[in-house]
Amino acid sequence: MIDQVIFEDLQTKIDEESAVRDSLHEIVQSLSRKGRSTQATLSRAHSTPSDQLKSLLEDATVEILAQKQEVARLKAVADKHPFYKYNGLWTRELQNLVASIELCAWLGGLQEHKGPSSTSFMTIEDVGKFLEIPVNLKEEDAFHLTIEEYLLALISMVEELARLAVNSVTLGDFDRPLQISNFIKELFAGFQLLNLKNDILRKRSDGIKYSVKKVEDVVYDLSLRNLIPKGATA
């Protein structure tokens, strides 16, 4: 005969795991709601001249800081449980947050949080320091930002910048497409140094070259129309 206590113990464990997931899901849902608000604010950059971005970036910073508080709540709960058992619950929202942080920083926001190495780019260490979470943990099973999440966030930011290059021309800003072109070319060169094993990451990183070409076409058209100085083309 099989002792029914065995199944009672299993049900107890199932209930415990369900409670953990429910707790994490509530925090992730809140992070997602605030993330959508952040993205909506940053999307206004597509219709705002670059010299009028200050107010927009201040609003985005406030919203990003609100998301940072949700990440702290998430870390407090997630640290008590196996990371890779539950990180699928929040990985997309964390990627979106990092992409928003990178875009906000590139546009000139988060001035006090940027790393010393660049005026418009935050390394994974810069992002981890800003969010007050570890990055790329290998020996400790705790909440952290993975390299894959960071790289996927950069790809999302590149795609958004490619859109911004086109919309900047509509606003009469002919300098920003050139700045974007130079930046994403450098980023693309960096990605080419990586030997990526993750299928999703490899496929999405292949799309960077299309964003680069899209922006190059914009810059080329501007140069043909003599809308940017000779010799300044990317």
mmCIF file of N, CA, C and O in Angstrom, residues 73-172:
data_model
loop_
_atom_site.group_PDB
_atom_site.id
_atom_site.type_symbol
_atom_site.label_atom_id
_atom_site.label_comp_id
_atom_site.label_asym_id
_atom_site.label_seq_id
_atom_site.Cartn_x
_atom_site.Cartn_y
_atom_site.Cartn_z
ATOM 1 N N ARG A 73 11.293 45.413 -4.405
ATOM 2 C CA ARG A 73 10.294 44.492 -3.841
ATOM 3 C C ARG A 73 10.457 43.095 -4.435
ATOM 4 O O ARG A 73 10.404 42.091 -3.715
ATOM 5 N N LEU A 74 10.669 43.051 -5.743
ATOM 6 C CA LEU A 74 10.835 41.781 -6.433
ATOM 7 C C LEU A 74 12.066 41.039 -5.922
ATOM 8 O O LEU A 74 12.026 39.829 -5.660
ATOM 9 N N LYS A 75 13.156 41.762 -5.767
ATOM 10 C CA LYS A 75 14.398 41.156 -5.282
ATOM 11 C C LYS A 75 14.220 40.578 -3.884
ATOM 12 O O LYS A 75 14.719 39.487 -3.580
ATOM 13 N N ALA A 76 13.504 41.291 -3.022
ATOM 14 C CA ALA A 76 13.315 40.847 -1.639
ATOM 15 C C ALA A 76 12.615 39.495 -1.584
ATOM 16 O O ALA A 76 12.938 38.647 -0.739
ATOM 17 N N VAL A 77 11.651 39.268 -2.482
ATOM 18 C CA VAL A 77 10.935 37.993 -2.512
ATOM 19 C C VAL A 77 11.735 36.942 -3.277
ATOM 20 O O VAL A 77 11.890 35.802 -2.823
ATOM 21 N N ALA A 78 12.249 37.318 -4.447
ATOM 22 C CA ALA A 78 12.930 36.351 -5.316
ATOM 23 C C ALA A 78 14.200 35.796 -4.687
ATOM 24 O O ALA A 78 14.566 34.643 -4.954
ATOM 25 N N ASP A 79 14.879 36.581 -3.867
ATOM 26 C CA ASP A 79 16.118 36.118 -3.241
ATOM 27 C C ASP A 79 15.918 34.902 -2.344
ATOM 28 O O ASP A 79 16.871 34.189 -2.022
ATOM 29 N N LYS A 80 14.686 34.649 -1.951
ATOM 30 C CA LYS A 80 14.395 33.533 -1.041
ATOM 31 C C LYS A 80 14.159 32.221 -1.794
ATOM 32 O O LYS A 80 13.955 31.181 -1.165
ATOM 33 N N HIS A 81 14.204 32.290 -3.126
ATOM 34 C CA HIS A 81 13.840 31.117 -3.909
ATOM 35 C C HIS A 81 14.833 30.911 -5.059
ATOM 36 O O HIS A 81 15.563 31.837 -5.430
ATOM 37 N N PRO A 82 14.870 29.710 -5.645
ATOM 38 C CA PRO A 82 15.799 29.433 -6.753
ATOM 39 C C PRO A 82 15.578 30.390 -7.922
ATOM 40 O O PRO A 82 14.454 30.504 -8.418
ATOM 41 N N PHE A 83 16.643 31.039 -8.360
ATOM 42 C CA PHE A 83 16.526 32.082 -9.381
ATOM 43 C C PHE A 83 15.940 31.547 -10.677
ATOM 44 O O PHE A 83 14.968 32.091 -11.213
ATOM 45 N N TYR A 84 16.541 30.499 -11.237
ATOM 46 C CA TYR A 84 16.135 30.047 -12.559
ATOM 47 C C TYR A 84 14.821 29.268 -12.556
ATOM 48 O O TYR A 84 14.313 28.913 -13.610
ATOM 49 N N LYS A 85 14.274 29.008 -11.388
ATOM 50 C CA LYS A 85 12.951 28.398 -11.318
ATOM 51 C C LYS A 85 11.847 29.409 -11.573
ATOM 52 O O LYS A 85 10.784 29.076 -12.096
ATOM 53 N N TYR A 86 12.127 30.668 -11.219
ATOM 54 C CA TYR A 86 11.077 31.692 -11.282
ATOM 55 C C TYR A 86 11.404 32.882 -12.177
ATOM 56 O O TYR A 86 10.534 33.710 -12.426
ATOM 57 N N ASN A 87 12.642 33.002 -12.677
ATOM 58 C CA ASN A 87 12.999 34.243 -13.369
ATOM 59 C C ASN A 87 12.234 34.449 -14.670
ATOM 60 O O ASN A 87 12.159 35.564 -15.181
ATOM 61 N N GLY A 88 11.625 33.387 -15.196
ATOM 62 C CA GLY A 88 10.798 33.556 -16.387
ATOM 63 C C GLY A 88 9.589 34.440 -16.142
ATOM 64 O O GLY A 88 9.017 34.993 -17.084
ATOM 65 N N LEU A 89 9.221 34.614 -14.878
ATOM 66 C CA LEU A 89 8.070 35.455 -14.542
ATOM 67 C C LEU A 89 8.354 36.932 -14.762
ATOM 68 O O LEU A 89 7.444 37.707 -15.056
ATOM 69 N N TRP A 90 9.611 37.329 -14.580
ATOM 70 C CA TRP A 90 9.925 38.766 -14.625
ATOM 71 C C TRP A 90 10.939 39.167 -15.703
ATOM 72 O O TRP A 90 11.171 40.344 -15.904
ATOM 73 N N THR A 91 11.510 38.219 -16.399
ATOM 74 C CA THR A 91 12.621 38.561 -17.293
ATOM 75 C C THR A 91 12.225 39.566 -18.371
ATOM 76 O O THR A 91 12.978 40.490 -18.686
ATOM 77 N N ARG A 92 11.020 39.427 -18.951
ATOM 78 C CA ARG A 92 10.593 40.362 -20.004
ATOM 79 C C ARG A 92 10.442 41.775 -19.458
ATOM 80 O O ARG A 92 10.866 42.755 -20.105
ATOM 81 N N GLU A 93 9.841 41.893 -18.277
ATOM 82 C CA GLU A 93 9.641 43.223 -17.696
ATOM 83 C C GLU A 93 10.967 43.861 -17.297
ATOM 84 O O GLU A 93 11.139 45.079 -17.421
ATOM 85 N N LEU A 94 11.905 43.041 -16.839
ATOM 86 C CA LEU A 94 13.216 43.583 -16.485
ATOM 87 C C LEU A 94 13.952 44.050 -17.736
ATOM 88 O O LEU A 94 14.605 45.099 -17.729
ATOM 89 N N GLN A 95 13.838 43.295 -18.821
ATOM 90 C CA GLN A 95 14.431 43.721 -20.093
ATOM 91 C C GLN A 95 13.853 45.055 -20.542
ATOM 92 O O GLN A 95 14.589 45.957 -20.978
ATOM 93 N N ASN A 96 12.524 45.174 -20.455
ATOM 94 C CA ASN A 96 11.874 46.419 -20.874
ATOM 95 C C ASN A 96 12.341 47.599 -20.024
ATOM 96 O O ASN A 96 12.539 48.710 -20.548
ATOM 97 N N LEU A 97 12.514 47.359 -18.733
ATOM 98 C CA LEU A 97 12.982 48.429 -17.846
ATOM 99 C C LEU A 97 14.385 48.859 -18.222
ATOM 100 O O LEU A 97 14.678 50.057 -18.309
ATOM 101 N N VAL A 98 15.264 47.899 -18.454
ATOM 102 C CA VAL A 98 16.649 48.235 -18.823
ATOM 103 C C VAL A 98 16.677 48.978 -20.157
ATOM 104 O O VAL A 98 17.445 49.935 -20.328
ATOM 105 N N ALA A 99 15.845 48.576 -21.106
ATOM 106 C CA ALA A 99 15.770 49.281 -22.391
ATOM 107 C C ALA A 99 15.327 50.730 -22.184
ATOM 108 O O ALA A 99 15.875 51.656 -22.810
ATOM 109 N N SER A 100 14.368 50.952 -21.289
ATOM 110 C CA SER A 100 13.908 52.309 -20.988
ATOM 111 C C SER A 100 15.019 53.123 -20.326
ATOM 112 O O SER A 100 15.197 54.308 -20.623
ATOM 113 N N ILE A 101 15.749 52.495 -19.430
ATOM 114 C CA ILE A 101 16.868 53.171 -18.761
ATOM 115 C C ILE A 101 17.909 53.597 -19.790
ATOM 116 O O ILE A 101 18.392 54.739 -19.781
ATOM 117 N N GLU A 102 18.263 52.676 -20.685
ATOM 118 C CA GLU A 102 19.279 52.977 -21.700
ATOM 119 C C GLU A 102 18.817 54.092 -22.638
ATOM 120 O O GLU A 102 19.592 54.996 -22.969
ATOM 121 N N LEU A 103 17.551 54.033 -23.064
ATOM 122 C CA LEU A 103 17.033 55.058 -23.980
ATOM 123 C C LEU A 103 16.979 56.414 -23.296
ATOM 124 O O LEU A 103 17.384 57.434 -23.878
ATOM 125 N N CYS A 104 16.499 56.424 -22.051
ATOM 126 C CA CYS A 104 16.422 57.680 -21.295
ATOM 127 C C CYS A 104 17.818 58.278 -21.121
ATOM 128 O O CYS A 104 18.016 59.491 -21.281
ATOM 129 N N ALA A 105 18.793 57.434 -20.812
ATOM 130 C CA ALA A 105 20.167 57.904 -20.630
ATOM 131 C C ALA A 105 20.744 58.442 -21.934
ATOM 132 O O ALA A 105 21.398 59.488 -21.959
ATOM 133 N N TRP A 106 20.476 57.754 -23.040
ATOM 134 C CA TRP A 106 21.009 58.196 -24.331
ATOM 135 C C TRP A 106 20.427 59.550 -24.734
ATOM 136 O O TRP A 106 21.127 60.386 -25.311
ATOM 137 N N LEU A 107 19.163 59.754 -24.397
ATOM 138 C CA LEU A 107 18.513 61.015 -24.756
ATOM 139 C C LEU A 107 18.949 62.178 -23.865
ATOM 140 O O LEU A 107 18.635 63.326 -24.149
ATOM 141 N N GLY A 108 19.661 61.872 -22.785
ATOM 142 C CA GLY A 108 20.162 62.938 -21.912
ATOM 143 C C GLY A 108 19.595 62.911 -20.513
ATOM 144 O O GLY A 108 19.905 63.788 -19.701
ATOM 145 N N GLY A 109 18.764 61.930 -20.211
ATOM 146 C CA GLY A 109 18.219 61.808 -18.862
ATOM 147 C C GLY A 109 19.132 61.003 -17.954
ATOM 148 O O GLY A 109 20.190 60.523 -18.375
ATOM 149 N N LEU A 110 18.731 60.848 -16.706
ATOM 150 C CA LEU A 110 19.480 60.062 -15.719
ATOM 151 C C LEU A 110 20.932 60.512 -15.602
ATOM 152 O O LEU A 110 21.831 59.697 -15.426
ATOM 153 N N GLN A 111 21.154 61.809 -15.718
ATOM 154 C CA GLN A 111 22.520 62.332 -15.751
ATOM 155 C C GLN A 111 23.363 61.859 -14.567
ATOM 156 O O GLN A 111 24.520 61.495 -14.723
ATOM 157 N N GLU A 112 22.751 61.871 -13.379
ATOM 158 C CA GLU A 112 23.520 61.531 -12.188
ATOM 159 C C GLU A 112 23.770 60.042 -12.055
ATOM 160 O O GLU A 112 24.517 59.598 -11.180
ATOM 161 N N HIS A 113 23.173 59.219 -12.949
ATOM 162 C CA HIS A 113 23.298 57.773 -12.837
ATOM 163 C C HIS A 113 24.172 57.162 -13.921
ATOM 164 O O HIS A 113 24.392 55.957 -13.915
ATOM 165 N N LYS A 114 24.640 57.958 -14.859
ATOM 166 C CA LYS A 114 25.463 57.427 -15.938
ATOM 167 C C LYS A 114 26.854 57.089 -15.441
ATOM 168 O O LYS A 114 27.388 57.712 -14.539
ATOM 169 N N GLY A 115 27.447 56.090 -16.080
ATOM 170 C CA GLY A 115 28.811 55.709 -15.719
ATOM 171 C C GLY A 115 29.816 56.700 -16.261
ATOM 172 O O GLY A 115 29.533 57.463 -17.190
ATOM 173 N N PRO A 116 31.022 56.700 -15.711
ATOM 174 C CA PRO A 116 32.047 57.650 -16.143
ATOM 175 C C PRO A 116 32.609 57.360 -17.524
ATOM 176 O O PRO A 116 33.241 58.202 -18.131
ATOM 177 N N SER A 117 32.340 56.144 -18.052
ATOM 178 C CA SER A 117 32.952 55.763 -19.322
ATOM 179 C C SER A 117 32.283 56.393 -20.534
ATOM 180 O O SER A 117 32.853 56.431 -21.606
ATOM 181 N N SER A 118 31.058 56.879 -20.382
ATOM 182 C CA SER A 118 30.328 57.401 -21.538
ATOM 183 C C SER A 118 29.290 58.421 -21.098
ATOM 184 O O SER A 118 28.789 58.364 -19.984
ATOM 185 N N THR A 119 28.977 59.321 -22.004
ATOM 186 C CA THR A 119 27.951 60.324 -21.691
ATOM 187 C C THR A 119 26.566 59.869 -22.110
ATOM 188 O O THR A 119 25.587 60.507 -21.766
ATOM 189 N N SER A 120 26.476 58.780 -22.871
ATOM 190 C CA SER A 120 25.161 58.398 -23.388
ATOM 191 C C SER A 120 24.900 56.900 -23.326
ATOM 192 O O SER A 120 23.933 56.431 -23.896
ATOM 193 N N PHE A 121 25.734 56.168 -22.638
ATOM 194 C CA PHE A 121 25.605 54.714 -22.636
ATOM 195 C C PHE A 121 25.898 54.170 -21.246
ATOM 196 O O PHE A 121 26.888 54.545 -20.617
ATOM 197 N N MET A 122 25.020 53.279 -20.780
ATOM 198 C CA MET A 122 25.212 52.683 -19.459
ATOM 199 C C MET A 122 25.598 51.217 -19.614
ATOM 200 O O MET A 122 24.887 50.445 -20.269
ATOM 201 N N THR A 123 26.719 50.838 -19.021
ATOM 202 C CA THR A 123 27.161 49.452 -19.053
ATOM 203 C C THR A 123 26.260 48.609 -18.159
ATOM 204 O O THR A 123 25.436 49.138 -17.398
ATOM 205 N N ILE A 124 26.420 47.302 -18.211
ATOM 206 C CA ILE A 124 25.624 46.431 -17.355
ATOM 207 C C ILE A 124 25.908 46.724 -15.886
ATOM 208 O O ILE A 124 25.004 46.676 -15.044
ATOM 209 N N GLU A 125 27.160 47.082 -15.582
ATOM 210 C CA GLU A 125 27.499 47.445 -14.206
ATOM 211 C C GLU A 125 26.824 48.743 -13.791
ATOM 212 O O GLU A 125 26.362 48.873 -12.652
ATOM 213 N N ASP A 126 26.755 49.712 -14.719
ATOM 214 C CA ASP A 126 26.058 50.976 -14.434
ATOM 215 C C ASP A 126 24.584 50.731 -14.135
ATOM 216 O O ASP A 126 24.022 51.301 -13.198
ATOM 217 N N VAL A 127 23.961 49.866 -14.941
ATOM 218 C CA VAL A 127 22.542 49.567 -14.753
ATOM 219 C C VAL A 127 22.322 48.856 -13.421
ATOM 220 O O VAL A 127 21.395 49.175 -12.669
ATOM 221 N N GLY A 128 23.200 47.882 -13.122
ATOM 222 C CA GLY A 128 23.083 47.175 -11.855
ATOM 223 C C GLY A 128 23.244 48.097 -10.665
ATOM 224 O O GLY A 128 22.507 47.996 -9.674
ATOM 225 N N LYS A 129 24.176 49.019 -10.774
ATOM 226 C CA LYS A 129 24.396 49.980 -9.692
ATOM 227 C C LYS A 129 23.185 50.890 -9.526
ATOM 228 O O LYS A 129 22.771 51.194 -8.403
ATOM 229 N N PHE A 130 22.622 51.326 -10.641
ATOM 230 C CA PHE A 130 21.452 52.194 -10.582
ATOM 231 C C PHE A 130 20.257 51.479 -9.949
ATOM 232 O O PHE A 130 19.568 52.029 -9.079
ATOM 233 N N LEU A 131 20.007 50.238 -10.383
ATOM 234 C CA LEU A 131 18.871 49.476 -9.857
ATOM 235 C C LEU A 131 19.163 48.839 -8.501
ATOM 236 O O LEU A 131 18.260 48.301 -7.862
ATOM 237 N N GLU A 132 20.440 48.892 -8.095
ATOM 238 C CA GLU A 132 20.873 48.314 -6.823
ATOM 239 C C GLU A 132 20.598 46.807 -6.778
ATOM 240 O O GLU A 132 20.066 46.264 -5.808
ATOM 241 N N ILE A 133 20.982 46.144 -7.882
ATOM 242 C CA ILE A 133 20.879 44.689 -7.965
ATOM 243 C C ILE A 133 22.190 44.130 -8.516
ATOM 244 O O ILE A 133 22.892 44.814 -9.254
ATOM 245 N N PRO A 134 22.519 42.882 -8.184
ATOM 246 C CA PRO A 134 23.724 42.267 -8.747
ATOM 247 C C PRO A 134 23.542 41.999 -10.239
ATOM 248 O O PRO A 134 22.420 41.947 -10.746
ATOM 249 N N VAL A 135 24.658 41.815 -10.929
ATOM 250 C CA VAL A 135 24.616 41.474 -12.350
ATOM 251 C C VAL A 135 25.478 40.243 -12.595
ATOM 252 O O VAL A 135 26.518 40.061 -11.965
ATOM 253 N N ASN A 136 24.984 39.381 -13.485
ATOM 254 C CA ASN A 136 25.748 38.225 -13.957
ATOM 255 C C ASN A 136 26.296 37.367 -12.814
ATOM 256 O O ASN A 136 27.478 37.015 -12.806
ATOM 257 N N LEU A 137 25.450 37.008 -11.874
ATOM 258 C CA LEU A 137 25.886 36.116 -10.792
ATOM 259 C C LEU A 137 26.098 34.706 -11.337
ATOM 260 O O LEU A 137 25.314 34.200 -12.120
ATOM 261 N N LYS A 138 27.167 34.060 -10.875
ATOM 262 C CA LYS A 138 27.459 32.705 -11.329
ATOM 263 C C LYS A 138 27.483 31.698 -10.179
ATOM 264 O O LYS A 138 27.068 30.554 -10.341
ATOM 265 N N GLU A 139 27.967 32.121 -9.042
ATOM 266 C CA GLU A 139 28.137 31.193 -7.933
ATOM 267 C C GLU A 139 27.075 31.352 -6.855
ATOM 268 O O GLU A 139 26.974 30.521 -5.962
ATOM 269 N N GLU A 140 26.275 32.381 -6.944
ATOM 270 C CA GLU A 140 25.254 32.635 -5.931
ATOM 271 C C GLU A 140 23.876 32.590 -6.571
ATOM 272 O O GLU A 140 23.638 33.194 -7.611
ATOM 273 N N ASP A 141 22.965 31.820 -5.957
ATOM 274 C CA ASP A 141 21.609 31.676 -6.482
ATOM 275 C C ASP A 141 20.727 32.769 -5.895
ATOM 276 O O ASP A 141 20.050 32.576 -4.894
ATOM 277 N N ALA A 142 20.758 33.952 -6.537
ATOM 278 C CA ALA A 142 19.996 35.092 -6.044
ATOM 279 C C ALA A 142 19.526 35.925 -7.229
ATOM 280 O O ALA A 142 19.996 35.769 -8.358
ATOM 281 N N PHE A 143 18.595 36.813 -6.962
ATOM 282 C CA PHE A 143 18.061 37.694 -7.999
ATOM 283 C C PHE A 143 19.180 38.537 -8.593
ATOM 284 O O PHE A 143 20.007 39.112 -7.870
ATOM 285 N N HIS A 144 19.218 38.648 -9.932
ATOM 286 C CA HIS A 144 20.234 39.471 -10.583
ATOM 287 C C HIS A 144 19.826 39.767 -12.023
ATOM 288 O O HIS A 144 18.876 39.175 -12.549
ATOM 289 N N LEU A 145 20.533 40.691 -12.642
ATOM 290 C CA LEU A 145 20.351 41.006 -14.058
ATOM 291 C C LEU A 145 21.341 40.154 -14.844
ATOM 292 O O LEU A 145 22.546 40.219 -14.613
ATOM 293 N N THR A 146 20.829 39.345 -15.773
ATOM 294 C CA THR A 146 21.710 38.481 -16.553
ATOM 295 C C THR A 146 22.273 39.234 -17.764
ATOM 296 O O THR A 146 21.713 40.247 -18.207
ATOM 297 N N ILE A 147 23.349 38.718 -18.299
ATOM 298 C CA ILE A 147 23.941 39.306 -19.505
ATOM 299 C C ILE A 147 22.950 39.247 -20.662
ATOM 300 O O ILE A 147 22.825 40.201 -21.444
ATOM 301 N N GLU A 148 22.233 38.121 -20.775
ATOM 302 C CA GLU A 148 21.253 37.970 -21.858
ATOM 303 C C GLU A 148 20.158 39.025 -21.771
ATOM 304 O O GLU A 148 19.768 39.618 -22.789
ATOM 305 N N GLU A 149 19.664 39.282 -20.561
ATOM 306 C CA GLU A 149 18.617 40.299 -20.385
ATOM 307 C C GLU A 149 19.142 41.678 -20.772
ATOM 308 O O GLU A 149 18.435 42.456 -21.428
ATOM 309 N N TYR A 150 20.378 41.969 -20.397
ATOM 310 C CA TYR A 150 20.979 43.264 -20.719
ATOM 311 C C TYR A 150 21.139 43.425 -22.231
ATOM 312 O O TYR A 150 20.780 44.471 -22.798
ATOM 313 N N LEU A 151 21.640 42.392 -22.908
ATOM 314 C CA LEU A 151 21.858 42.482 -24.351
ATOM 315 C C LEU A 151 20.537 42.591 -25.111
ATOM 316 O O LEU A 151 20.427 43.352 -26.082
ATOM 317 N N LEU A 152 19.524 41.857 -24.681
ATOM 318 C CA LEU A 152 18.210 41.960 -25.320
ATOM 319 C C LEU A 152 17.625 43.361 -25.139
ATOM 320 O O LEU A 152 16.962 43.888 -26.038
ATOM 321 N N ALA A 153 17.885 43.962 -23.986
ATOM 322 C CA ALA A 153 17.424 45.334 -23.745
ATOM 323 C C ALA A 153 18.125 46.314 -24.688
ATOM 324 O O ALA A 153 17.498 47.239 -25.217
ATOM 325 N N LEU A 154 19.410 46.106 -24.922
ATOM 326 C CA LEU A 154 20.149 46.971 -25.851
ATOM 327 C C LEU A 154 19.582 46.865 -27.264
ATOM 328 O O LEU A 154 19.470 47.870 -27.977
ATOM 329 N N ILE A 155 19.221 45.652 -27.666
ATOM 330 C CA ILE A 155 18.650 45.457 -28.998
ATOM 331 C C ILE A 155 17.333 46.212 -29.121
ATOM 332 O O ILE A 155 17.065 46.865 -30.148
ATOM 333 N N SER A 156 16.506 46.147 -28.093
ATOM 334 C CA SER A 156 15.239 46.888 -28.104
ATOM 335 C C SER A 156 15.489 48.387 -28.196
ATOM 336 O O SER A 156 14.768 49.106 -28.902
ATOM 337 N N MET A 157 16.503 48.857 -27.490
ATOM 338 C CA MET A 157 16.834 50.279 -27.535
ATOM 339 C C MET A 157 17.300 50.698 -28.932
ATOM 340 O O MET A 157 16.925 51.769 -29.428
ATOM 341 N N VAL A 158 18.090 49.850 -29.590
ATOM 342 C CA VAL A 158 18.547 50.143 -30.951
ATOM 343 C C VAL A 158 17.353 50.263 -31.895
ATOM 344 O O VAL A 158 17.286 51.173 -32.735
ATOM 345 N N GLU A 159 16.394 49.355 -31.769
ATOM 346 C CA GLU A 159 15.208 49.405 -32.627
ATOM 347 C C GLU A 159 14.421 50.698 -32.415
ATOM 348 O O GLU A 159 13.910 51.291 -33.373
ATOM 349 N N GLU A 160 14.346 51.143 -31.174
ATOM 350 C CA GLU A 160 13.640 52.389 -30.873
ATOM 351 C C GLU A 160 14.400 53.593 -31.427
ATOM 352 O O GLU A 160 13.793 54.545 -31.936
ATOM 353 N N LEU A 161 15.713 53.561 -31.367
ATOM 354 C CA LEU A 161 16.522 54.658 -31.901
ATOM 355 C C LEU A 161 16.405 54.733 -33.425
ATOM 356 O O LEU A 161 16.442 55.826 -34.001
ATOM 357 N N ALA A 162 16.279 53.584 -34.071
ATOM 358 C CA ALA A 162 16.104 53.584 -35.531
ATOM 359 C C ALA A 162 14.803 54.290 -35.905
ATOM 360 O O ALA A 162 14.753 55.056 -36.880
ATOM 361 N N ARG A 163 13.751 54.043 -35.145
ATOM 362 C CA ARG A 163 12.485 54.770 -35.351
ATOM 363 C C ARG A 163 12.680 56.261 -35.112
ATOM 364 O O ARG A 163 12.155 57.100 -35.856
ATOM 365 N N LEU A 164 13.415 56.570 -34.061
ATOM 366 C CA LEU A 164 13.618 57.966 -33.690
ATOM 367 C C LEU A 164 14.371 58.727 -34.776
ATOM 368 O O LEU A 164 14.113 59.913 -35.003
ATOM 369 N N ALA A 165 15.300 58.058 -35.455
ATOM 370 C CA ALA A 165 16.062 58.706 -36.528
ATOM 371 C C ALA A 165 15.124 59.193 -37.630
ATOM 372 O O ALA A 165 15.259 60.317 -38.131
ATOM 373 N N VAL A 166 14.170 58.356 -37.996
ATOM 374 C CA VAL A 166 13.208 58.725 -39.046
ATOM 375 C C VAL A 166 12.319 59.876 -38.575
ATOM 376 O O VAL A 166 12.107 60.855 -39.297
ATOM 377 N N ASN A 167 11.805 59.757 -37.363
ATOM 378 C CA ASN A 167 10.884 60.776 -36.852
ATOM 379 C C ASN A 167 11.583 62.104 -36.576
ATOM 380 O O ASN A 167 10.948 63.166 -36.626
ATOM 381 N N SER A 168 12.875 62.053 -36.289
ATOM 382 C CA SER A 168 13.625 63.295 -36.065
ATOM 383 C C SER A 168 13.673 64.138 -37.330
ATOM 384 O O SER A 168 13.602 65.373 -37.276
ATOM 385 N N VAL A 169 13.796 63.476 -38.465
ATOM 386 C CA VAL A 169 13.809 64.199 -39.740
ATOM 387 C C VAL A 169 12.478 64.909 -39.950
ATOM 388 O O VAL A 169 12.420 66.062 -40.395
ATOM 389 N N THR A 170 11.394 64.234 -39.589
ATOM 390 C CA THR A 170 10.069 64.837 -39.700
ATOM 391 C C THR A 170 9.966 66.102 -38.855
ATOM 392 O O THR A 170 9.293 67.070 -39.240
ATOM 393 N N LEU A 171 10.668 66.104 -37.721
ATOM 394 C CA LEU A 171 10.657 67.262 -36.830
ATOM 395 C C LEU A 171 11.655 68.336 -37.255
ATOM 396 O O LEU A 171 11.753 69.387 -36.618
ATOM 397 N N GLY A 172 12.403 68.073 -38.331
ATOM 398 C CA GLY A 172 13.379 69.040 -38.797
ATOM 399 C C GLY A 172 14.709 68.968 -38.075
ATOM 400 O O GLY A 172 15.545 69.870 -38.195
#
